[in-house]
Structure formats: C-alpha cells, structure tokens
C-alpha cells in the first residue's frame, strides 16, 4: 500500500534531500534583533548629535569619549554593520545568479563592512583612551 504524503515536494526532491536547510532562521532572528536594537540607539544618536550642533571639536570629542557614550556608540556600530551585512547578503543571494559573482560580491561586502566596523570602533576607542 502506498503511503500518502502531506509534503508538497516531489518524491525525487525528497530522495535528493532538496529543500530548506533551516540555516536562515538564525540570520533572520539576528536581523530582527539588530533592527529593534537600532531604533532606540538611532533615536539616542540623532538626539545627541542635534544637541551638539554648533559645538566645537573638543566638546564633541569629550562627549564621544565618555564611557557611557562610547558603549552606546559601539553597540550602535556593531548592530548597524551586522544588520547591513545580513541585509546586503540577502539581496546578493536573491538577485545575483552567477555563482562566481555571488561569492565574489559576498566576500567583498563582508570585507568592506568588517573594515568599516573595525575602523569605526577603533575611532571611538581612541577617543575613550586618549591621554
């Protein structure tokens, strides 16, 4: 007797193991968490920058160099660059169909975003530990 299957995949696809590998779920959650984290961090950052409008360099450097501000800035930078990396990766994976170009673009985007993130975080840390 043949067994009825509730799957919409064909028998050949089931035999080959084709289908979702469930790897995207964690990335999906990380993207949502970073998006939620960026809302208050961005509001705080924009309000802070507006309040510093017209301030001289020393005032801004002192503001950025305080420990609380530095931690919030670093959190915002980490969340921003991780969120951007996940978003750009999805776009590349969905719209670049040539496998070589896809891998090259993913590597280039990851490298550029990593360099920008490290450079930004080091800039904040330099202000914190100036002296």
PDB file of C-alpha atoms in Angstrom:
ATOM      1  CA  UNK A   1       0.000   0.000   0.000  1.00  0.00           C
ATOM      2  CA  UNK A   2       1.362   3.425  -0.933  1.00  0.00           C
ATOM      3  CA  UNK A   3       1.838   5.891   1.869  1.00  0.00           C
ATOM      4  CA  UNK A   4       0.168   9.274   1.457  1.00  0.00           C
ATOM      5  CA  UNK A   5       2.488  12.228   1.905  1.00  0.00           C
ATOM      6  CA  UNK A   6       1.437  15.664   3.056  1.00  0.00           C
ATOM      7  CA  UNK A   7       4.595  17.194   1.612  1.00  0.00           C
ATOM      8  CA  UNK A   8       4.401  19.428  -1.434  1.00  0.00           C
ATOM      9  CA  UNK A   9       7.852  18.254  -2.518  1.00  0.00           C
ATOM     10  CA  UNK A  10       8.083  15.648  -5.197  1.00  0.00           C
ATOM     11  CA  UNK A  11       9.335  12.158  -4.321  1.00  0.00           C
ATOM     12  CA  UNK A  12      12.543  12.887  -6.268  1.00  0.00           C
ATOM     13  CA  UNK A  13      13.149  16.055  -4.228  1.00  0.00           C
ATOM     14  CA  UNK A  14      12.640  14.099  -1.003  1.00  0.00           C
ATOM     15  CA  UNK A  15      15.129  11.448  -2.106  1.00  0.00           C
ATOM     16  CA  UNK A  16      17.721  14.068  -3.096  1.00  0.00           C
ATOM     17  CA  UNK A  17      17.204  15.936   0.159  1.00  0.00           C
ATOM     18  CA  UNK A  18      16.286  19.145  -1.611  1.00  0.00           C
ATOM     19  CA  UNK A  19      14.595  21.783   0.450  1.00  0.00           C
ATOM     20  CA  UNK A  20      15.225  24.176   3.279  1.00  0.00           C
ATOM     21  CA  UNK A  21      18.336  23.526   5.318  1.00  0.00           C
ATOM     22  CA  UNK A  22      16.983  25.730   8.152  1.00  0.00           C
ATOM     23  CA  UNK A  23      20.177  27.820   8.206  1.00  0.00           C
ATOM     24  CA  UNK A  24      18.455  31.127   7.530  1.00  0.00           C
ATOM     25  CA  UNK A  25      16.358  31.138  10.687  1.00  0.00           C
ATOM     26  CA  UNK A  26      19.143  32.355  12.976  1.00  0.00           C
ATOM     27  CA  UNK A  27      20.153  35.064  10.499  1.00  0.00           C
ATOM     28  CA  UNK A  28      16.507  36.134  10.224  1.00  0.00           C
ATOM     29  CA  UNK A  29      16.307  36.487  14.011  1.00  0.00           C
ATOM     30  CA  UNK A  30      19.617  38.365  14.237  1.00  0.00           C
ATOM     31  CA  UNK A  31      18.418  40.791  11.581  1.00  0.00           C
ATOM     32  CA  UNK A  32      15.183  41.420  13.516  1.00  0.00           C
ATOM     33  CA  UNK A  33      17.009  41.829  16.831  1.00  0.00           C
ATOM     34  CA  UNK A  34      19.514  44.284  15.343  1.00  0.00           C
ATOM     35  CA  UNK A  35      16.660  46.225  13.735  1.00  0.00           C
ATOM     36  CA  UNK A  36      14.860  46.515  17.073  1.00  0.00           C
ATOM     37  CA  UNK A  37      18.097  47.490  18.852  1.00  0.00           C
ATOM     38  CA  UNK A  38      18.836  50.147  16.244  1.00  0.00           C
ATOM     39  CA  UNK A  39      15.570  52.008  16.889  1.00  0.00           C
ATOM     40  CA  UNK A  40      16.417  53.387  20.361  1.00  0.00           C
ATOM     41  CA  UNK A  41      20.125  53.627  19.560  1.00  0.00           C
ATOM     42  CA  UNK A  42      19.440  55.710  16.453  1.00  0.00           C
ATOM     43  CA  UNK A  43      16.973  57.954  18.294  1.00  0.00           C
ATOM     44  CA  UNK A  44      19.576  58.483  21.043  1.00  0.00           C
ATOM     45  CA  UNK A  45      22.326  59.166  18.487  1.00  0.00           C
ATOM     46  CA  UNK A  46      20.290  61.638  16.426  1.00  0.00           C
ATOM     47  CA  UNK A  47      19.117  63.482  19.556  1.00  0.00           C
ATOM     48  CA  UNK A  48      22.710  63.652  20.805  1.00  0.00           C
ATOM     49  CA  UNK A  49      24.055  64.955  17.506  1.00  0.00           C
ATOM     50  CA  UNK A  50      21.296  67.572  17.317  1.00  0.00           C
ATOM     51  CA  UNK A  51      22.111  68.702  20.861  1.00  0.00           C
ATOM     52  CA  UNK A  52      25.777  69.017  19.865  1.00  0.00           C
ATOM     53  CA  UNK A  53      25.038  71.126  16.780  1.00  0.00           C
ATOM     54  CA  UNK A  54      27.423  74.052  16.722  1.00  0.00           C
ATOM     55  CA  UNK A  55      29.714  72.577  19.366  1.00  0.00           C
ATOM     56  CA  UNK A  56      33.455  72.697  18.848  1.00  0.00           C
ATOM     57  CA  UNK A  57      35.599  69.621  18.237  1.00  0.00           C
ATOM     58  CA  UNK A  58      36.759  69.392  21.857  1.00  0.00           C
ATOM     59  CA  UNK A  59      33.190  69.278  23.160  1.00  0.00           C
ATOM     60  CA  UNK A  60      32.202  66.547  20.705  1.00  0.00           C
ATOM     61  CA  UNK A  61      35.365  64.567  21.467  1.00  0.00           C
ATOM     62  CA  UNK A  62      34.666  64.802  25.214  1.00  0.00           C
ATOM     63  CA  UNK A  63      31.090  63.634  24.616  1.00  0.00           C
ATOM     64  CA  UNK A  64      32.232  60.700  22.470  1.00  0.00           C
ATOM     65  CA  UNK A  65      34.979  59.841  24.936  1.00  0.00           C
ATOM     66  CA  UNK A  66      32.712  59.317  27.937  1.00  0.00           C
ATOM     67  CA  UNK A  67      32.313  55.615  28.808  1.00  0.00           C
ATOM     68  CA  UNK A  68      28.507  55.503  28.548  1.00  0.00           C
ATOM     69  CA  UNK A  69      28.509  57.278  25.199  1.00  0.00           C
ATOM     70  CA  UNK A  70      31.325  55.086  23.916  1.00  0.00           C
ATOM     71  CA  UNK A  71      29.497  51.882  24.869  1.00  0.00           C
ATOM     72  CA  UNK A  72      26.283  53.087  23.212  1.00  0.00           C
ATOM     73  CA  UNK A  73      28.178  54.157  20.082  1.00  0.00           C
ATOM     74  CA  UNK A  74      29.970  50.807  19.856  1.00  0.00           C
ATOM     75  CA  UNK A  75      26.682  48.932  20.318  1.00  0.00           C
ATOM     76  CA  UNK A  76      25.134  51.045  17.581  1.00  0.00           C
ATOM     77  CA  UNK A  77      28.084  50.423  15.260  1.00  0.00           C
ATOM     78  CA  UNK A  78      28.054  46.657  15.833  1.00  0.00           C
ATOM     79  CA  UNK A  79      24.284  46.466  15.307  1.00  0.00           C
ATOM     80  CA  UNK A  80      24.435  48.715  12.232  1.00  0.00           C
ATOM     81  CA  UNK A  81      27.198  46.839  10.455  1.00  0.00           C
ATOM     82  CA  UNK A  82      25.796  43.390  11.311  1.00  0.00           C
ATOM     83  CA  UNK A  83      22.330  44.444  10.164  1.00  0.00           C
ATOM     84  CA  UNK A  84      23.782  45.860   6.946  1.00  0.00           C
ATOM     85  CA  UNK A  85      25.820  42.707   6.310  1.00  0.00           C
ATOM     86  CA  UNK A  86      22.769  40.482   6.699  1.00  0.00           C
ATOM     87  CA  UNK A  87      20.595  42.710   4.520  1.00  0.00           C
ATOM     88  CA  UNK A  88      23.098  43.084   1.697  1.00  0.00           C
ATOM     89  CA  UNK A  89      23.813  39.346   1.787  1.00  0.00           C
ATOM     90  CA  UNK A  90      20.138  38.547   1.276  1.00  0.00           C
ATOM     91  CA  UNK A  91      19.952  40.944  -1.678  1.00  0.00           C
ATOM     92  CA  UNK A  92      23.070  39.428  -3.286  1.00  0.00           C
ATOM     93  CA  UNK A  93      21.881  35.863  -2.716  1.00  0.00           C
ATOM     94  CA  UNK A  94      18.450  36.649  -4.170  1.00  0.00           C
ATOM     95  CA  UNK A  95      19.443  38.729  -7.196  1.00  0.00           C
ATOM     96  CA  UNK A  96      22.942  37.651  -8.283  1.00  0.00           C
ATOM     97  CA  UNK A  97      22.570  34.389 -10.155  1.00  0.00           C
ATOM     98  CA  UNK A  98      26.117  33.733 -11.330  1.00  0.00           C
ATOM     99  CA  UNK A  99      27.758  31.685  -8.574  1.00  0.00           C
ATOM    100  CA  UNK A 100      31.241  33.165  -9.031  1.00  0.00           C
ATOM    101  CA  UNK A 101      29.953  36.737  -8.961  1.00  0.00           C
ATOM    102  CA  UNK A 102      27.793  35.945  -5.956  1.00  0.00           C
ATOM    103  CA  UNK A 103      30.730  34.564  -3.950  1.00  0.00           C
ATOM    104  CA  UNK A 104      32.978  37.448  -5.002  1.00  0.00           C
ATOM    105  CA  UNK A 105      30.406  40.058  -4.037  1.00  0.00           C
ATOM    106  CA  UNK A 106      29.703  38.388  -0.703  1.00  0.00           C
ATOM    107  CA  UNK A 107      33.408  38.302   0.125  1.00  0.00           C
ATOM    108  CA  UNK A 108      33.889  41.924  -0.944  1.00  0.00           C
ATOM    109  CA  UNK A 109      30.884  43.182   1.026  1.00  0.00           C
ATOM    110  CA  UNK A 110      31.924  41.257   4.131  1.00  0.00           C
ATOM    111  CA  UNK A 111      35.477  42.606   3.893  1.00  0.00           C
ATOM    112  CA  UNK A 112      34.385  46.219   3.369  1.00  0.00           C
ATOM    113  CA  UNK A 113      31.829  46.123   6.172  1.00  0.00           C
ATOM    114  CA  UNK A 114      34.307  44.448   8.538  1.00  0.00           C
ATOM    115  CA  UNK A 115      36.949  47.091   7.787  1.00  0.00           C
ATOM    116  CA  UNK A 116      34.458  49.906   8.283  1.00  0.00           C
ATOM    117  CA  UNK A 117      33.194  48.391  11.538  1.00  0.00           C
ATOM    118  CA  UNK A 118      36.677  47.861  12.964  1.00  0.00           C
ATOM    119  CA  UNK A 119      37.796  51.339  11.889  1.00  0.00           C
ATOM    120  CA  UNK A 120      34.723  52.960  13.422  1.00  0.00           C
ATOM    121  CA  UNK A 121      35.040  51.089  16.701  1.00  0.00           C
ATOM    122  CA  UNK A 122      38.769  51.862  16.927  1.00  0.00           C
ATOM    123  CA  UNK A 123      37.990  55.542  16.374  1.00  0.00           C
ATOM    124  CA  UNK A 124      35.582  55.546  19.301  1.00  0.00           C
ATOM    125  CA  UNK A 125      38.068  53.663  21.473  1.00  0.00           C
ATOM    126  CA  UNK A 126      40.828  56.109  20.564  1.00  0.00           C
ATOM    127  CA  UNK A 127      38.726  58.933  21.953  1.00  0.00           C
ATOM    128  CA  UNK A 128      37.947  56.972  25.109  1.00  0.00           C
ATOM    129  CA  UNK A 129      41.585  56.115  25.801  1.00  0.00           C
ATOM    130  CA  UNK A 130      43.136  59.382  24.639  1.00  0.00           C
ATOM    131  CA  UNK A 131      45.517  60.722  27.100  1.00  0.00           C
TER     132      UNK A 131
END
